[in-house]
Coordinates of C-alpha atoms and ligand atoms in Angstrom, one line a residue:
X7 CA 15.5 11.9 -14.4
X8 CA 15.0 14.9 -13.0
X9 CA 17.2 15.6 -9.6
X10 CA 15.2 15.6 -6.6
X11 CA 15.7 16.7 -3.8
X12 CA 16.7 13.7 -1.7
X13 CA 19.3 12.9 -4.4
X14 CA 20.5 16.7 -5.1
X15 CA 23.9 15.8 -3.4
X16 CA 24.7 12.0 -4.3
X17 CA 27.4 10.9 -6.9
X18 CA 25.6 7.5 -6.9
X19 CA 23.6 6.6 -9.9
X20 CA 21.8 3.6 -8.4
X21 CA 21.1 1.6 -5.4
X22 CA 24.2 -0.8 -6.2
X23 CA 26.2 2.6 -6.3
X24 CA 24.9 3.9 -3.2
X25 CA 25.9 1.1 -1.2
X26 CA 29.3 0.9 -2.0
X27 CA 29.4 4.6 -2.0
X28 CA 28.6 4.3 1.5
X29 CA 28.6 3.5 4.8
X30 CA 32.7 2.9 5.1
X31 CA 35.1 0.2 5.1
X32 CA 34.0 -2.4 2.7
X33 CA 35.8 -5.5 4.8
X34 CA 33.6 -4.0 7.8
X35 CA 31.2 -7.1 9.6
X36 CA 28.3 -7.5 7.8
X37 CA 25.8 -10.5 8.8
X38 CA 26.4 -12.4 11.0
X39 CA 24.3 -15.6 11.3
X40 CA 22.9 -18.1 13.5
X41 CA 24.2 -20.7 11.7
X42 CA 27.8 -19.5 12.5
X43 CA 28.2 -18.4 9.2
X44 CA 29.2 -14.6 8.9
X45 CA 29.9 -12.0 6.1
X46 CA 32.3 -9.1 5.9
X47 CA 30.4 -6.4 3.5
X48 CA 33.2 -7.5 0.9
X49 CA 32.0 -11.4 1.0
X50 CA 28.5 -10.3 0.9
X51 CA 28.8 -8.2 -2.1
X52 CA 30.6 -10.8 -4.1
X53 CA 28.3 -13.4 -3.2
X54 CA 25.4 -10.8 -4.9
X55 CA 27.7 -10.2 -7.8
X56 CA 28.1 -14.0 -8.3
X57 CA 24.3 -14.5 -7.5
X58 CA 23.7 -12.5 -10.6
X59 CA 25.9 -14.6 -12.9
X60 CA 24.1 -17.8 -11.7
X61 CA 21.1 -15.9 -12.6
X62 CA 22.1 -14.5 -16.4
X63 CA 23.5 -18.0 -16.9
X64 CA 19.9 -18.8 -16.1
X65 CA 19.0 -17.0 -19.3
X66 CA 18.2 -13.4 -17.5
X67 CA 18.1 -10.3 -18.7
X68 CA 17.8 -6.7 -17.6
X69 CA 14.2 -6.0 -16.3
X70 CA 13.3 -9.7 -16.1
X71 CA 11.6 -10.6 -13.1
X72 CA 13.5 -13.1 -10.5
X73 CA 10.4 -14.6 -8.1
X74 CA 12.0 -15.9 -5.0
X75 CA 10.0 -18.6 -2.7
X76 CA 12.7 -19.1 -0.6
X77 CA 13.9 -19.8 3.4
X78 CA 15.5 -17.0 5.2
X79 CA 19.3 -17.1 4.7
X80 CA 22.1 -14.6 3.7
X81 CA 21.6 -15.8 0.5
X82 CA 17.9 -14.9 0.3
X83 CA 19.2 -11.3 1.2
X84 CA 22.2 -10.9 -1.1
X85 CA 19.9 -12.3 -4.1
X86 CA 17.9 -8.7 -3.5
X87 CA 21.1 -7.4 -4.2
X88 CA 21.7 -9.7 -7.3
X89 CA 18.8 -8.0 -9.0
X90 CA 20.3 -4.6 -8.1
X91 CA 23.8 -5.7 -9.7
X92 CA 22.4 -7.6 -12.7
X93 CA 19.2 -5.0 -13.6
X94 CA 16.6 -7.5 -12.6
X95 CA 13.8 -7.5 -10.6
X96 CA 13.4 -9.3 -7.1
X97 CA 9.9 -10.4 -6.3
X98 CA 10.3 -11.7 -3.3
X99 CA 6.6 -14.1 -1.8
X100 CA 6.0 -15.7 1.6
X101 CA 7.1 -18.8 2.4
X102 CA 3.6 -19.8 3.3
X103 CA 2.0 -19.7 0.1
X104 CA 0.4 -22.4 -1.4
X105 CA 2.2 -24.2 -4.9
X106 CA -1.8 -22.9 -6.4
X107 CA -0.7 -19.3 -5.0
X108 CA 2.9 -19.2 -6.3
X109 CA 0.9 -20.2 -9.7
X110 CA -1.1 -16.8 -9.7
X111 CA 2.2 -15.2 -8.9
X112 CA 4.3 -17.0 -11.3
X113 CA 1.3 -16.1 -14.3
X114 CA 1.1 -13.1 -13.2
X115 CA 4.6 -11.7 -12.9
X116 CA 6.2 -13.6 -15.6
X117 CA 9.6 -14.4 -14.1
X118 CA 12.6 -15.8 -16.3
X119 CA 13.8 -17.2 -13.4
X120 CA 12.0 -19.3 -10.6
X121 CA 14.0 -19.5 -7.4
X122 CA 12.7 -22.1 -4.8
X123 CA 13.5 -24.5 -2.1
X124 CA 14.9 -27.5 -3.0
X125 CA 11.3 -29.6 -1.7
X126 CA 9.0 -26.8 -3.6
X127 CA 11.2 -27.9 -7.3
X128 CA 8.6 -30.2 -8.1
X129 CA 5.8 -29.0 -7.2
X130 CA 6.2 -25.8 -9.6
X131 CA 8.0 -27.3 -13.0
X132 CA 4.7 -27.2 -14.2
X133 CA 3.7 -23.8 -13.6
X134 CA 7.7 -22.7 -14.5
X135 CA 7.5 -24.4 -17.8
X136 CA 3.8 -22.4 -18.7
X137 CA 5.9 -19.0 -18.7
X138 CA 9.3 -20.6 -19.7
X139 CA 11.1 -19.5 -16.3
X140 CA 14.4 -21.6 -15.4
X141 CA 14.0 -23.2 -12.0
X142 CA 17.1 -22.7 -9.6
X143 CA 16.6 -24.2 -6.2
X144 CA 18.1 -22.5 -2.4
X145 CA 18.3 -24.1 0.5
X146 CA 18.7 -22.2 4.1
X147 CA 22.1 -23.3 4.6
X148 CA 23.7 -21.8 1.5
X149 CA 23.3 -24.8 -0.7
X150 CA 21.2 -25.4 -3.9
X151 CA 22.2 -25.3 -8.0
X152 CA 21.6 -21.4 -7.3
X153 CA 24.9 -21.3 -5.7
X154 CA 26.5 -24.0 -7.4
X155 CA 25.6 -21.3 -10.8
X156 CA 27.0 -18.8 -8.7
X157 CA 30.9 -18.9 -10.2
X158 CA 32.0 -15.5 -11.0
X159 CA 30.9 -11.7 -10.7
X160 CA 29.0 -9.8 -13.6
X161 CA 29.7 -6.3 -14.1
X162 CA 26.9 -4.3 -12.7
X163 CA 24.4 -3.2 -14.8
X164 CA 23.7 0.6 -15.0
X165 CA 20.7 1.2 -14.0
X166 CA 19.3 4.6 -13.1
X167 CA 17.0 5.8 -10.0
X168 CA 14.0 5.4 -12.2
X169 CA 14.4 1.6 -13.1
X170 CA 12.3 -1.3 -10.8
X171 CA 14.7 -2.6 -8.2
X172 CA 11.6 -4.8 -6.2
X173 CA 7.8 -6.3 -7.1
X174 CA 6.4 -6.8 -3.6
X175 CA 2.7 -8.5 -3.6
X176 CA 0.5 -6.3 -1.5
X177 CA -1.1 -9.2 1.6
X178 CA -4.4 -8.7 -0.1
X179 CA -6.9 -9.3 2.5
X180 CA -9.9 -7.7 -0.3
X181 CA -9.7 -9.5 -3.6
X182 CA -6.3 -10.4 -5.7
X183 CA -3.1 -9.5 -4.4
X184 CA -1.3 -6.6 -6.6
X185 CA 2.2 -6.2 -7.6
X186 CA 3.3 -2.9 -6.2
X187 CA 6.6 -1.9 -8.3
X188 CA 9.6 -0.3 -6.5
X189 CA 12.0 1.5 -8.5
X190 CA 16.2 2.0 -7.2
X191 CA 15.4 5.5 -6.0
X192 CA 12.1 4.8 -3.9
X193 CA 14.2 2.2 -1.9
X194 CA 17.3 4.5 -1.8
X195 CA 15.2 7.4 -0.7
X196 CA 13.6 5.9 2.2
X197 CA 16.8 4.2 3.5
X198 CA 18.5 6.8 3.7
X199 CA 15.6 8.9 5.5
X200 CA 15.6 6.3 7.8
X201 CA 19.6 6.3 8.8
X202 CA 18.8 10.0 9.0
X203 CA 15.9 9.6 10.9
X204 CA 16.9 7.0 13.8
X205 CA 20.7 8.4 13.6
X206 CA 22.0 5.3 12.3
X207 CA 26.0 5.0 12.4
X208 CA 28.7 2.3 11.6
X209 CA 28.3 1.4 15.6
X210 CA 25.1 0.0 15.5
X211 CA 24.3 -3.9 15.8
X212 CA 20.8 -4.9 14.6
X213 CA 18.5 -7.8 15.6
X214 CA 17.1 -8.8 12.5
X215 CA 14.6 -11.6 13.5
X216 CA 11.6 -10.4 10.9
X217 CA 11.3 -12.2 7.5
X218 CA 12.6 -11.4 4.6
X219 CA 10.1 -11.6 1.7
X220 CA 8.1 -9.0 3.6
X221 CA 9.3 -4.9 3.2
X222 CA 10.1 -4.7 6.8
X223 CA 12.6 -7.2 7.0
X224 CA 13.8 -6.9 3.4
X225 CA 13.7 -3.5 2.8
X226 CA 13.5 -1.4 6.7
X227 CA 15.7 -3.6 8.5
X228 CA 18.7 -4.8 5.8
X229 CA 18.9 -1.5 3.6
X230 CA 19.0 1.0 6.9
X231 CA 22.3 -1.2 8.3
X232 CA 23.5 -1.8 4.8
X233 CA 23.5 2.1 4.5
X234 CA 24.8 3.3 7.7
X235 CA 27.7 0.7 7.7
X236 CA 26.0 -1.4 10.6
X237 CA 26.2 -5.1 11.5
X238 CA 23.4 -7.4 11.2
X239 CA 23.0 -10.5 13.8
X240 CA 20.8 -12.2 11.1
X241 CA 18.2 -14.8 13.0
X242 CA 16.0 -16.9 11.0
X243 CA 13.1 -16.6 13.1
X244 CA 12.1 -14.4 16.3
X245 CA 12.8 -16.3 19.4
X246 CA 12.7 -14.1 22.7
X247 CA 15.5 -16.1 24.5
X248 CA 17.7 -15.8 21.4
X249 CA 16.8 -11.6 21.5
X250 CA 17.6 -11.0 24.9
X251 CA 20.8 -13.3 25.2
X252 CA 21.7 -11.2 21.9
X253 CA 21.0 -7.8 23.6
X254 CA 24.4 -7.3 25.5
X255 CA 25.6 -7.0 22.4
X256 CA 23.3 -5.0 20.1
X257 CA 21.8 -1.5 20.0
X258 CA 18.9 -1.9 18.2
X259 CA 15.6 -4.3 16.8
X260 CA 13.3 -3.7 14.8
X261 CA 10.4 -5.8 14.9
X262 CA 6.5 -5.8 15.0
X263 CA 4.3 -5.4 18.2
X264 CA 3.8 -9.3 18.8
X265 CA 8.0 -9.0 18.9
X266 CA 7.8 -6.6 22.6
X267 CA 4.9 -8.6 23.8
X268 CA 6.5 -11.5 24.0
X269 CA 9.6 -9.8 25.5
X270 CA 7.5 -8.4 28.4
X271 CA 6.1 -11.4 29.1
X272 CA 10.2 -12.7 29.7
X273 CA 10.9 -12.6 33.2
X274 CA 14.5 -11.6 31.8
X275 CA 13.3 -8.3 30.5
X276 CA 15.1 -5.5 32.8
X277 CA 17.1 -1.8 32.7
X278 CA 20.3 -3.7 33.1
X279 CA 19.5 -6.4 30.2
X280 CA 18.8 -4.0 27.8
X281 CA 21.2 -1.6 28.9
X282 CA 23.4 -1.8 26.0
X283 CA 20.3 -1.1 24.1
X284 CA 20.0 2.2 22.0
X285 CA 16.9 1.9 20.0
X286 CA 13.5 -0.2 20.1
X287 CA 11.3 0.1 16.4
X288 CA 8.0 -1.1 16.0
X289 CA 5.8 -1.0 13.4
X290 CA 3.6 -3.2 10.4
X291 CA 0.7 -3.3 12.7
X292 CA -0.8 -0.8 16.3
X293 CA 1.3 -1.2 18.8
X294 CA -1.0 -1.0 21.8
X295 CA -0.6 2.0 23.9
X296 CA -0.3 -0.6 27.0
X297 CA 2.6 -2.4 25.7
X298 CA 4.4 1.1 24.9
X299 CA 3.6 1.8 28.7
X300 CA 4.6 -1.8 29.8
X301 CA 8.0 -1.7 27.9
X302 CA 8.8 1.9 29.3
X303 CA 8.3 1.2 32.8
X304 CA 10.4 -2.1 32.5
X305 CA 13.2 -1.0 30.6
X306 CA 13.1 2.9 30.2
X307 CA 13.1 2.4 26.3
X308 CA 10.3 4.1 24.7
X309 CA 9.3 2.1 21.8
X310 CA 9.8 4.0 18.6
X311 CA 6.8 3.3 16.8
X312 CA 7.1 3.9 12.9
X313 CA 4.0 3.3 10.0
X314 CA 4.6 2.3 6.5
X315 CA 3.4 -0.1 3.9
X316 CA 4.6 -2.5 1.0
X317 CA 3.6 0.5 -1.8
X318 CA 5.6 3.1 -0.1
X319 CA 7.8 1.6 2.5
X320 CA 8.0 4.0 5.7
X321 CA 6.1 7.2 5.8
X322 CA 6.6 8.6 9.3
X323 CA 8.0 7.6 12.5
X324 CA 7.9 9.4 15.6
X325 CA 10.9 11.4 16.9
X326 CA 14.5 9.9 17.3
X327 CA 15.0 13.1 19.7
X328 CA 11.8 14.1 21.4
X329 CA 8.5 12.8 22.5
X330 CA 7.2 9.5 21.5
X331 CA 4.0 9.2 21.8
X332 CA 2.3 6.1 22.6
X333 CA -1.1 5.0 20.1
X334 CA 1.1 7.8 17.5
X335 CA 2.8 6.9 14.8
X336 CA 4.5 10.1 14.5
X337 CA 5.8 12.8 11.6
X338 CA 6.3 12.6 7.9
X339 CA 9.9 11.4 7.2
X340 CA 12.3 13.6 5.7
X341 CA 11.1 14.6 2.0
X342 CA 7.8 12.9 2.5
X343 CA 4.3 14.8 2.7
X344 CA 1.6 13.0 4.1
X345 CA -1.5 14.8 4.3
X346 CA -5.2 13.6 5.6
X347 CA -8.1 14.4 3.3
X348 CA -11.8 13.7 2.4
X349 CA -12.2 10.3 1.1
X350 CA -14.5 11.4 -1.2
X351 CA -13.5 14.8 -2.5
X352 CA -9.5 14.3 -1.3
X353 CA -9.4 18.4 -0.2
X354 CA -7.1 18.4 3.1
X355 CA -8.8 18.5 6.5
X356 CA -7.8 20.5 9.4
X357 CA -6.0 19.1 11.7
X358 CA -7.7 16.6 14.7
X359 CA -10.0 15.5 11.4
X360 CA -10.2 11.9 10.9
X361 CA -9.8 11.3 7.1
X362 CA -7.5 9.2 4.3
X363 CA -4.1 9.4 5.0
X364 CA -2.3 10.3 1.8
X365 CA 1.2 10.3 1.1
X366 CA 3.9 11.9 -1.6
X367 CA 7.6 11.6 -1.7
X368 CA 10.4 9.5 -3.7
X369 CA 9.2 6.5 -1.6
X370 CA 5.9 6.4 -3.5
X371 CA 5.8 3.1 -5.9
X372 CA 5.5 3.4 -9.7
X373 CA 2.3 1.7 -9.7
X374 CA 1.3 -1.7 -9.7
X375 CA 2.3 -4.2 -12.1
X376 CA 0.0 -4.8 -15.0
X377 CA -2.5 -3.2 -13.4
X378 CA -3.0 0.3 -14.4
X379 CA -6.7 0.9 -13.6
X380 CA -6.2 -0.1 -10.2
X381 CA -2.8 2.2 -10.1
X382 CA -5.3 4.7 -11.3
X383 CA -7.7 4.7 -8.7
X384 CA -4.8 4.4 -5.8
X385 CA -3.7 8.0 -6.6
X386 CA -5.5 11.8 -6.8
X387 CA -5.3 13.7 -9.8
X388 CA -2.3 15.9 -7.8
X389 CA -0.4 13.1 -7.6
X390 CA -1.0 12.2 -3.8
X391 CA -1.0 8.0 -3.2
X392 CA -4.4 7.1 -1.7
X393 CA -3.0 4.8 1.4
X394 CA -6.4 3.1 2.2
X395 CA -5.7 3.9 6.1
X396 CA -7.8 6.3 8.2
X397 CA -6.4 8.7 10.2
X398 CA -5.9 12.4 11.9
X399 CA -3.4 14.7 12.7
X400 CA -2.7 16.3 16.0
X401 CA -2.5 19.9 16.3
X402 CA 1.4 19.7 17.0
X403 CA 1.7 17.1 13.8
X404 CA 1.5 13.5 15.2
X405 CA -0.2 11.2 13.3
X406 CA -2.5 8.3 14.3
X407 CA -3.7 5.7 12.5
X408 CA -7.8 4.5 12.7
X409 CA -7.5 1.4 11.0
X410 CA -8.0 0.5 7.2
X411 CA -10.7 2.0 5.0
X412 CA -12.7 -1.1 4.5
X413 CA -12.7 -1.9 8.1
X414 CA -14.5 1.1 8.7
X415 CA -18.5 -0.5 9.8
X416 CA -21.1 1.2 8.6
X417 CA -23.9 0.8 11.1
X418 CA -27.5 2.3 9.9
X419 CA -25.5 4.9 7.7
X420 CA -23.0 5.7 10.5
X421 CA -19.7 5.5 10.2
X422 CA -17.7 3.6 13.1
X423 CA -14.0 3.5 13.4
X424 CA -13.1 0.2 15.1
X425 CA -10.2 2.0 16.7
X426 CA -11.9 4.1 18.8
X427 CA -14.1 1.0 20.3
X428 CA -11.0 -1.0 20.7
X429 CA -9.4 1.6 22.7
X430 CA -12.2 1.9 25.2
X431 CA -12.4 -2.0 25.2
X432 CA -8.7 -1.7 25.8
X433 CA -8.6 -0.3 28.9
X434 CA -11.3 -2.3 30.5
X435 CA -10.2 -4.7 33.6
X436 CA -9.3 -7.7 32.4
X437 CA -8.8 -7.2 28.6
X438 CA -5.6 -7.6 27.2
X439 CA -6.8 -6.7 23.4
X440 CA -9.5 -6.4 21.1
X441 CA -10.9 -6.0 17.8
X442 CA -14.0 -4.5 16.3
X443 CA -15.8 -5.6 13.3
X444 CA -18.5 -5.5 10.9
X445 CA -20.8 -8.6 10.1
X446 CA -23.8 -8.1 8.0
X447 CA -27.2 -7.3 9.6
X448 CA -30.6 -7.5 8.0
X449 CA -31.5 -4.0 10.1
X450 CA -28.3 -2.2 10.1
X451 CA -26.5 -3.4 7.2
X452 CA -23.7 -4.0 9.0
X453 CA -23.6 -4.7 12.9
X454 CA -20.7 -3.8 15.2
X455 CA -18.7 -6.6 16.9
X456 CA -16.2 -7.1 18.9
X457 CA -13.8 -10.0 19.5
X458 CA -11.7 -9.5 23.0
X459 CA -8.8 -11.9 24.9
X460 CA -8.6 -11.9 28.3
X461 CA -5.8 -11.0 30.2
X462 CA -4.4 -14.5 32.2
X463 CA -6.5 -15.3 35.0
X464 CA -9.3 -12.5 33.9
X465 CA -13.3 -13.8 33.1
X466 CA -14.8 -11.4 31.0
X467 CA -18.8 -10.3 30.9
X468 CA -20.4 -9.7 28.1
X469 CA -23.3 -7.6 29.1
X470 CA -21.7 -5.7 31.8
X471 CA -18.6 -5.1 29.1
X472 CA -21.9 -3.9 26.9
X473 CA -23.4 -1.6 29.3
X474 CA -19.5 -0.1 30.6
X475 CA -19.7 0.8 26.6
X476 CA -23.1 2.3 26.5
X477 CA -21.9 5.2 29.4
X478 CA -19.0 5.8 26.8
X479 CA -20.1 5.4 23.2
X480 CA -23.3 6.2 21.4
X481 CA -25.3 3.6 21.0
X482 CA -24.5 2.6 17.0
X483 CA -21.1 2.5 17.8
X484 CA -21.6 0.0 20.6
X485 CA -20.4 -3.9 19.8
X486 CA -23.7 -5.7 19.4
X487 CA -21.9 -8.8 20.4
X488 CA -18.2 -9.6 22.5
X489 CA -16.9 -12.4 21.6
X490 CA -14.5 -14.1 24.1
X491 CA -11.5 -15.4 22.1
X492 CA -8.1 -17.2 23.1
X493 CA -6.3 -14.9 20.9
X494 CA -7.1 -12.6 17.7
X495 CA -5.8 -14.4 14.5
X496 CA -2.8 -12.4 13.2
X497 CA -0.9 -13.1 9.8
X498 CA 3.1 -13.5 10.0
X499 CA 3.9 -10.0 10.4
X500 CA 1.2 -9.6 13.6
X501 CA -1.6 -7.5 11.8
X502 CA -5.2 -8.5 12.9
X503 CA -6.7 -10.2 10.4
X504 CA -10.2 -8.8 10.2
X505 CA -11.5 -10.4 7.4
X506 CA -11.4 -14.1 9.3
X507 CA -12.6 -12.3 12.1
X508 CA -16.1 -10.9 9.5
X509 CA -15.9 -14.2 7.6
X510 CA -15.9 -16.5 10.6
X511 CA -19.0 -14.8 12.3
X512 CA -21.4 -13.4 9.8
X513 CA -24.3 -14.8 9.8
X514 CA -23.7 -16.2 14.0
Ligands
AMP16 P1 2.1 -4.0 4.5 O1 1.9 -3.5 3.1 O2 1.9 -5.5 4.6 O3 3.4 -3.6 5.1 O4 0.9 -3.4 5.4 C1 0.8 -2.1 5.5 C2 -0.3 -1.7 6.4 O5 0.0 -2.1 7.8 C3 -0.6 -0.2 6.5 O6 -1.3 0.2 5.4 C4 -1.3 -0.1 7.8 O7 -2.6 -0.4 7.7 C5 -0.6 -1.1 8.7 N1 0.5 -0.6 9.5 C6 1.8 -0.5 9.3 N2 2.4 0.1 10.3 C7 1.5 0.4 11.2 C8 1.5 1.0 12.5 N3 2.6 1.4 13.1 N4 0.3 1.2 13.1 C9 -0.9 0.8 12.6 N5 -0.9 0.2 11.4 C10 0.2 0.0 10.7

């Protein structure tokens, strides 16, 4: 492979390379866990090393696929690093999914090897036995014939920048979910951007509370600390009481926006308890300008809020040193371009332009699996991936996100961007969040709505939100209809899920 520049100056060969290139001592703290289990970095790389032998035992081979339905646990993590040591291929999918969803998956991916929990076995012999995949079972506590494989170390296998370290399913909200591939050096690029980018150091304690078959807690969260020689307090789920008794003795979380609401609705939440505190991340769905706000005046931390996606992993972040700007989710990481352009034509646009946000850089996926007419489409004829998000550009180089392409509403031939309804909805008395939508319309072909919670105590009015609107917005981009909710539906990593939102009132 040609040397790039982000690996210009690295010995390492691989991601297995780089992380025991790096980062220091290897008997340094690694997880620790609140189970009261804890790893050193030395533990946790020989439980990866004999993770892989349970898994060639298993009958893998370099560049088979390992699918993973699976609890969070150390384990869970270290078998990522498994497929780095052994040459496989982690494809990690949510917990949640459905033994029928695992079967598209399962068909799709063709894994040698089926990882589960011990109560899923059953359920998916059938569908293991249709692609001839060996089922090995985990359970969240370290226990399962994964582990009881798991006897000796392999050897690692050499694989190069170029190989496929990850297969992440996109959420797919629109049709089938994809297979985005991630190769050794688009994970090693961005991790090390990021260390450089939030100054991560051998001091630093994480929160991890996000899951771990998702890119931000998988990929953002482990491989930045892993890098940096950090220490992980590993929690299996996000609990505010946990988070703030764990602050004294952390420096940073990472976590998505519903993460900080919940802490500022903790009467705990104060300068002096998050003292100790160096850095607050958000990111995998808008974090409201209000909460930014909210957070700042009650702890003097300004959220750092950072955008990325499963194809690409993190793109930009605003500014370790220097302003952080609320509704922004700031510059281009470190050897990434990102660029906004005409959705149509894909020529650049000036500055303050809304447009499709485009991206280049060694972060950029190889495409997604088995699927190259659609890996086709994703990307110009330059070479620039085609992100699917709206966005602009400030004049001094912030960037802000609109919202996804096809949740743009297109009213009577105009084009609305839900994001700049929301925001005026936003700041209404009373309104602690919103979203706008499309339903169809005989008329307009689409009709803009809007689906609002109150803030505790607040009684909201439809027509006089309507007419506050009017004074504000032309009239096509006004809501037609406010819909008075208890609270937006959000998937596990806090996005708004807009396509309930369409689904559940078309037609009403
Ligand atoms: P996923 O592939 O599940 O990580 O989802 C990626 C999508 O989440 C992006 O394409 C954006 O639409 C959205 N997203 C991620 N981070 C942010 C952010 N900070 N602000 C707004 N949207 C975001």
């Amino acid at each position: 492979m040609a040397m790039t520049r982000w690996n210009a100056t690295l010995a390492a060969r691989n991601l297995a390379e780089l992380a025991t290139s790096r980062g220091g001592e290897m008997e340094r703290p690694f997880l620790a866990c609140d189970d009261g289990r804890s790893f050193s970095f030395a533990q946790f790389w020989a439980l990866a090393g004999r993770l892989a032998f349970a898994l060639q035992s298993a009958g893998a081979k370099p560049g088979d696929r390992i699918a993973v339905q699976v609890e969070k646990s150390p384990e869970a993590i270290a078998l990522f690093w498994a497929c780095v040591r052994g040459g496989y291929i982690f494809l990690p999918l949510n917990t949640a999914y459905t033994a029928a969803e695992v079967t598209y998956f399962v068909g799709d991916a063709e894994p040698s090897v089926l990882v589960v929990t011990p109560q899923r076995k059953e359920s998916l012999a059938s569908v293991a036995a249709g692609v001839k995949a060996t089922v090995l079972t985990l359970d969240d506590v370290g226990g399962g014939t994964l582990v009881e494989g798991a006897t000796r170390e392999v050897a690692d296998h050499p694989s190069t920048w170029e190989d496929l370290a990850a297969i992440l399913y996109t959420s797919g909200t629109t049709g089938r979910s994809k297979g985005a591939m991630l190769s050794h050096g688009n994970l090693a690029s961005n991790a090390l951007a990021l260390v450089e980018a939030w100054a991560f150091t051998p001091q630093d304690v994480l929160i991890h509370a996000l899951p771990v078959y998702h890119t931000h807690g998988l990929f953002t969260a482990t491989n930045t600390l892993l890098l940096s020689g950090g220490r992980i307090l590993f929690r299996r789920k996000f609990d505010a009481d946990d988070v703030m008794r764990l602050m004294p003795g952390a420096t940073c979380l990472m976590g998505v926006p519903t993460f900080y609401t919940r802490l500022l609705q903790h009467e705990g939440l104060t300068r002096a308890a998050t003292a100790h505190m160096r850095l607050f991340i958000s990111g995998s769905a808008p974090l409201l300008a209000e909460t930014h706000r909210a957070f700042s005046a009650c702890t003097g931390h300004a959220i750092l809020e950072r955008y990325g996606m499963t194809e690409t992993s993190m793109n930009t972040s605003n500014p370790y040193a220097g302003e952080r700007r609320a509704g922004t989710v700031g510059f281009p990481l470190p050897h990434i371009s990102v660029r906004v352009a005409d959705p149509a034509s894909h020529a650049a646009l000036p500055a303050e332009t809304d447009g499709m946000i485009e991206v280049k850089g060694p972060n950029v996926f190889k495409g997604y699996w088995r699927n190259p007419q659609k890996t086709a489409e994703d990307f110009t004829g330059d070479g620039w991936f085609i992100t699917g998000d709206m966005g602009r550009i400030s004049a001094d180089g912030y960037v802000t996100i609109s919202g996804r392409a096809k949740d743009l509403v297109i009213t009577g031939g105009f084009n609305v961007y839900p994001k700049e309804v929301e925001l005026l909805i936003d700041a209404m008395p009373g309104v602690l969040e919103s979203a706008v939508f499309g339903v169809p319309h005989p008329d307009f072909g689409e009709a803009v709505t809007a689906a609002v919670v109150a803030k505790p105590g607040a009684v909201l009015d439809e027509t006089a939100m309507i007419a506050t609107l009017r004074q504000h917005l032309a009239a096509f981009k006004c809501p037609k209809r406010i819909i008075v909710l208890q609270e937006l539906p959000r998937n596990a990593m806090g996005k708004v899920q807009k396509a309930v939102l369409r689904e559940r009132w078309k037609g009403k």
